[in-house]
PDB file of C-alpha atoms in Angstrom:
ATOM      1  CA  MET R   1     132.267 115.609 125.507  1.00  0.00           C
ATOM      2  CA  ILE R   2     133.932 117.661 122.802  1.00  0.00           C
ATOM      3  CA  ARG R   3     132.146 119.723 120.164  1.00  0.00           C
ATOM      4  CA  ILE R   4     133.273 122.140 117.487  1.00  0.00           C
ATOM      5  CA  GLN R   5     130.294 124.127 116.228  1.00  0.00           C
ATOM      6  CA  GLN R   6     129.150 127.411 114.730  1.00  0.00           C
ATOM      7  CA  GLU R   7     125.984 127.708 116.818  1.00  0.00           C
ATOM      8  CA  PRO R   8     125.923 129.453 120.215  1.00  0.00           C
ATOM      9  CA  PHE R   9     125.959 127.206 123.280  1.00  0.00           C
ATOM     10  CA  ASP R  10     123.792 127.408 126.392  1.00  0.00           C
ATOM     11  CA  VAL R  11     125.994 127.204 129.501  1.00  0.00           C
ATOM     12  CA  SER R  12     123.113 126.196 131.766  1.00  0.00           C
ATOM     13  CA  HIS R  13     122.083 123.363 129.444  1.00  0.00           C
ATOM     14  CA  GLU R  14     125.676 122.154 129.093  1.00  0.00           C
ATOM     15  CA  TYR R  15     126.043 122.185 132.896  1.00  0.00           C
ATOM     16  CA  ASP R  16     122.929 120.020 133.248  1.00  0.00           C
ATOM     17  CA  VAL R  17     124.241 117.593 130.619  1.00  0.00           C
ATOM     18  CA  LEU R  18     127.645 117.336 132.333  1.00  0.00           C
ATOM     19  CA  VAL R  19     126.304 116.865 135.847  1.00  0.00           C
ATOM     20  CA  GLY R  20     123.295 114.725 134.957  1.00  0.00           C
ATOM     21  CA  GLU R  21     122.275 112.403 137.767  1.00  0.00           C
ATOM     22  CA  THR R  22     125.821 111.835 139.024  1.00  0.00           C
ATOM     23  CA  GLY R  23     126.000 112.013 142.809  1.00  0.00           C
ATOM     24  CA  SER R  24     129.787 111.854 143.077  1.00  0.00           C
ATOM     25  CA  ILE R  25     130.387 115.344 141.640  1.00  0.00           C
ATOM     26  CA  GLY R  26     131.233 117.837 144.371  1.00  0.00           C
ATOM     27  CA  ALA R  27     132.584 120.632 142.175  1.00  0.00           C
ATOM     28  CA  VAL R  28     132.088 121.985 138.667  1.00  0.00           C
ATOM     29  CA  VAL R  29     134.288 124.743 137.282  1.00  0.00           C
ATOM     30  CA  SER R  30     133.488 126.476 134.025  1.00  0.00           C
ATOM     31  CA  PHE R  31     135.346 128.905 131.800  1.00  0.00           C
ATOM     32  CA  VAL R  32     133.694 130.871 129.014  1.00  0.00           C
ATOM     33  CA  GLY R  33     135.891 132.812 126.594  1.00  0.00           C
ATOM     34  CA  ARG R  34     134.245 135.714 124.763  1.00  0.00           C
ATOM     35  CA  VAL R  35     134.970 138.111 121.895  1.00  0.00           C
ATOM     36  CA  ARG R  36     136.130 141.385 123.439  1.00  0.00           C
ATOM     37  CA  ASP R  37     137.585 144.748 122.552  1.00  0.00           C
ATOM     38  CA  LEU R  38     141.298 145.208 122.932  1.00  0.00           C
ATOM     39  CA  ALA R  39     142.535 148.317 124.708  1.00  0.00           C
ATOM     40  CA  ASP R  40     143.911 150.036 121.613  1.00  0.00           C
ATOM     41  CA  GLU R  41     141.434 149.053 118.901  1.00  0.00           C
ATOM     42  CA  GLN R  42     137.731 148.515 118.371  1.00  0.00           C
ATOM     43  CA  VAL R  43     137.194 144.830 117.692  1.00  0.00           C
ATOM     44  CA  CYS R  44     133.959 144.202 115.796  1.00  0.00           C
ATOM     45  CA  GLY R  45     134.365 140.441 115.762  1.00  0.00           C
ATOM     46  CA  LEU R  46     136.516 137.410 115.072  1.00  0.00           C
ATOM     47  CA  THR R  47     136.499 134.708 112.451  1.00  0.00           C
ATOM     48  CA  LEU R  48     137.652 131.414 113.925  1.00  0.00           C
ATOM     49  CA  GLU R  49     138.866 128.559 111.754  1.00  0.00           C
ATOM     50  CA  HIS R  50     140.170 125.119 112.661  1.00  0.00           C
ATOM     51  CA  TYR R  51     141.687 121.989 111.172  1.00  0.00           C
ATOM     52  CA  PRO R  52     138.786 119.471 111.157  1.00  0.00           C
ATOM     53  CA  GLY R  53     139.690 116.075 112.555  1.00  0.00           C
ATOM     54  CA  MET R  54     143.011 117.270 113.954  1.00  0.00           C
ATOM     55  CA  THR R  55     141.310 119.749 116.296  1.00  0.00           C
ATOM     56  CA  GLU R  56     139.011 117.113 117.770  1.00  0.00           C
ATOM     57  CA  SER R  57     141.937 114.709 118.177  1.00  0.00           C
ATOM     58  CA  VAL R  58     144.063 117.260 120.046  1.00  0.00           C
ATOM     59  CA  LEU R  59     141.148 118.219 122.290  1.00  0.00           C
ATOM     60  CA  ALA R  60     140.383 114.547 123.010  1.00  0.00           C
ATOM     61  CA  ASP R  61     144.012 114.023 124.074  1.00  0.00           C
ATOM     62  CA  LEU R  62     143.850 117.077 126.363  1.00  0.00           C
ATOM     63  CA  VAL R  63     140.617 115.873 127.935  1.00  0.00           C
ATOM     64  CA  ASP R  64     142.010 112.350 128.403  1.00  0.00           C
ATOM     65  CA  ASP R  65     145.149 113.767 130.056  1.00  0.00           C
ATOM     66  CA  ALA R  66     143.078 115.898 132.428  1.00  0.00           C
ATOM     67  CA  MET R  67     140.657 113.055 133.243  1.00  0.00           C
ATOM     68  CA  ILE R  68     143.549 110.831 134.322  1.00  0.00           C
ATOM     69  CA  ARG R  69     145.653 113.497 136.022  1.00  0.00           C
ATOM     70  CA  TRP R  70     142.818 114.790 138.223  1.00  0.00           C
ATOM     71  CA  SER R  71     140.481 111.747 138.350  1.00  0.00           C
ATOM     72  CA  LEU R  72     137.666 113.833 136.912  1.00  0.00           C
ATOM     73  CA  GLU R  73     134.030 112.793 136.788  1.00  0.00           C
ATOM     74  CA  GLY R  74     133.433 114.602 133.504  1.00  0.00           C
ATOM     75  CA  VAL R  75     134.644 117.257 131.054  1.00  0.00           C
ATOM     76  CA  SER R  76     132.923 119.339 128.387  1.00  0.00           C
ATOM     77  CA  VAL R  77     134.764 121.391 125.780  1.00  0.00           C
ATOM     78  CA  ILE R  78     132.785 123.359 123.203  1.00  0.00           C
ATOM     79  CA  HIS R  79     134.551 125.683 120.764  1.00  0.00           C
ATOM     80  CA  ARG R  80     132.775 127.783 118.187  1.00  0.00           C
ATOM     81  CA  THR R  81     134.008 128.583 114.699  1.00  0.00           C
ATOM     82  CA  GLY R  82     132.952 131.006 111.982  1.00  0.00           C
ATOM     83  CA  TYR R  83     132.292 134.706 112.455  1.00  0.00           C
ATOM     84  CA  LEU R  84     131.543 135.780 116.039  1.00  0.00           C
ATOM     85  CA  GLY R  85     130.609 139.335 116.933  1.00  0.00           C
ATOM     86  CA  ARG R  86     131.818 141.333 119.922  1.00  0.00           C
ATOM     87  CA  GLY R  87     130.304 139.962 123.138  1.00  0.00           C
ATOM     88  CA  GLU R  88     129.607 136.480 121.740  1.00  0.00           C
ATOM     89  CA  ASP R  89     130.854 133.358 123.513  1.00  0.00           C
ATOM     90  CA  ILE R  90     133.725 131.511 121.825  1.00  0.00           C
ATOM     91  CA  VAL R  91     134.665 128.600 124.054  1.00  0.00           C
ATOM     92  CA  LEU R  92     133.274 126.704 127.028  1.00  0.00           C
ATOM     93  CA  VAL R  93     135.383 124.410 129.205  1.00  0.00           C
ATOM     94  CA  MET R  94     133.707 122.681 132.154  1.00  0.00           C
ATOM     95  CA  THR R  95     135.328 120.182 134.486  1.00  0.00           C
ATOM     96  CA  ALA R  96     133.560 118.115 137.142  1.00  0.00           C
ATOM     97  CA  SER R  97     135.217 116.335 140.035  1.00  0.00           C
ATOM     98  CA  ALA R  98     134.682 115.224 143.592  1.00  0.00           C
ATOM     99  CA  HIS R  99     136.728 118.166 144.921  1.00  0.00           C
ATOM    100  CA  ARG R 100     137.154 121.816 143.931  1.00  0.00           C
ATOM    101  CA  HIS R 101     140.948 121.861 143.568  1.00  0.00           C
ATOM    102  CA  ALA R 102     140.854 119.205 140.860  1.00  0.00           C
ATOM    103  CA  ALA R 103     138.032 121.016 139.054  1.00  0.00           C
ATOM    104  CA  PHE R 104     139.837 124.389 139.111  1.00  0.00           C
ATOM    105  CA  GLU R 105     143.260 123.064 138.118  1.00  0.00           C
ATOM    106  CA  SER R 106     141.985 120.806 135.350  1.00  0.00           C
ATOM    107  CA  CYS R 107     139.883 123.559 133.778  1.00  0.00           C
ATOM    108  CA  ASP R 108     142.913 125.861 133.776  1.00  0.00           C
ATOM    109  CA  TYR R 109     145.111 123.076 132.352  1.00  0.00           C
ATOM    110  CA  ILE R 110     142.711 122.328 129.497  1.00  0.00           C
ATOM    111  CA  MET R 111     142.297 125.990 128.580  1.00  0.00           C
ATOM    112  CA  ASP R 112     146.052 126.689 128.682  1.00  0.00           C
ATOM    113  CA  HIS R 113     146.766 123.719 126.416  1.00  0.00           C
ATOM    114  CA  LEU R 114     143.821 124.422 124.110  1.00  0.00           C
ATOM    115  CA  LYS R 115     145.259 127.897 123.432  1.00  0.00           C
ATOM    116  CA  THR R 116     148.665 126.504 122.439  1.00  0.00           C
ATOM    117  CA  ARG R 117     148.056 123.015 120.994  1.00  0.00           C
ATOM    118  CA  ALA R 118     144.660 122.962 119.310  1.00  0.00           C
ATOM    119  CA  PRO R 119     144.772 124.066 115.658  1.00  0.00           C
ATOM    120  CA  PHE R 120     142.496 127.109 115.782  1.00  0.00           C
ATOM    121  CA  TRP R 121     143.197 130.344 113.921  1.00  0.00           C
ATOM    122  CA  LYS R 122     141.678 133.754 114.639  1.00  0.00           C
ATOM    123  CA  LYS R 123     141.105 136.568 112.207  1.00  0.00           C
ATOM    124  CA  GLU R 124     140.339 139.846 113.983  1.00  0.00           C
ATOM    125  CA  HIS R 125     137.883 142.304 112.444  1.00  0.00           C
ATOM    126  CA  THR R 126     138.229 145.968 113.438  1.00  0.00           C
ATOM    127  CA  GLN R 127     136.672 149.043 111.883  1.00  0.00           C
ATOM    128  CA  GLU R 128     139.875 149.634 109.906  1.00  0.00           C
ATOM    129  CA  GLU R 129     141.152 146.177 108.966  1.00  0.00           C
ATOM    130  CA  VAL R 130     140.955 142.414 109.131  1.00  0.00           C
ATOM    131  CA  CYS R 131     144.108 140.579 110.225  1.00  0.00           C
ATOM    132  CA  TRP R 132     145.224 137.201 111.499  1.00  0.00           C
ATOM    133  CA  VAL R 133     146.031 137.060 115.207  1.00  0.00           C
ATOM    134  CA  ALA R 134     149.504 135.751 116.031  1.00  0.00           C
ATOM    135  CA  ALA R 135     150.173 133.278 118.828  1.00  0.00           C
ATOM    136  CA  LYS R 136     150.894 135.026 122.114  1.00  0.00           C
ATOM    137  CA  GLU R 137     154.049 134.507 124.160  1.00  0.00           C
ATOM    138  CA  LEU R 138     151.888 134.800 127.281  1.00  0.00           C
ATOM    139  CA  ASP R 139     149.974 131.649 126.243  1.00  0.00           C
ATOM    140  CA  ASP R 140     153.231 129.715 125.815  1.00  0.00           C
ATOM    141  CA  LYS R 141     154.364 130.902 129.232  1.00  0.00           C
ATOM    142  CA  ALA R 142     151.056 129.824 130.799  1.00  0.00           C
ATOM    143  CA  VAL R 143     151.323 126.299 129.398  1.00  0.00           C
ATOM    144  CA  SER R 144     154.977 125.940 130.444  1.00  0.00           C
ATOM    145  CA  ARG R 145     154.036 125.984 134.140  1.00  0.00           C
ATOM    146  CA  TRP R 146     152.296 122.607 133.701  1.00  0.00           C
ATOM    147  CA  ARG R 147     155.577 120.945 132.714  1.00  0.00           C
ATOM    148  CA  ASP R 148     156.886 121.480 136.244  1.00  0.00           C
ATOM    149  CA  LYS R 149     153.847 119.937 137.960  1.00  0.00           C
TER     150      LYS R 149
END
């Protein structure tokens, strides 16, 4: 399940939807990304934009890759857009599998690739300015480790 939305999400509800009545799920791993302060500046919030249609397509490909690679029982990816204040949730990735290793690795894989492949753009709001956030070399490095596996 993939959703791009402006509204907040409820992690507990999304967990219940993912797990449902399935008895074969032995592990669920979730990641929630949030708006936070950076060490050197006071972040008030972020504005997140995306490329409609393309974003969903890229995320669907990532989910399909992970489902096959780790034989997952289910995946949920929810990403918010619009203005989000400090402390608000941005993204939820949940993976469900028979075993914990597959759930952990696949969640990490999806998040690493989401950060580098999905067409999202962040505008950071501080008390002094509003500026676009550049792609981070650290994110590219994180995704490169999956090429060797």
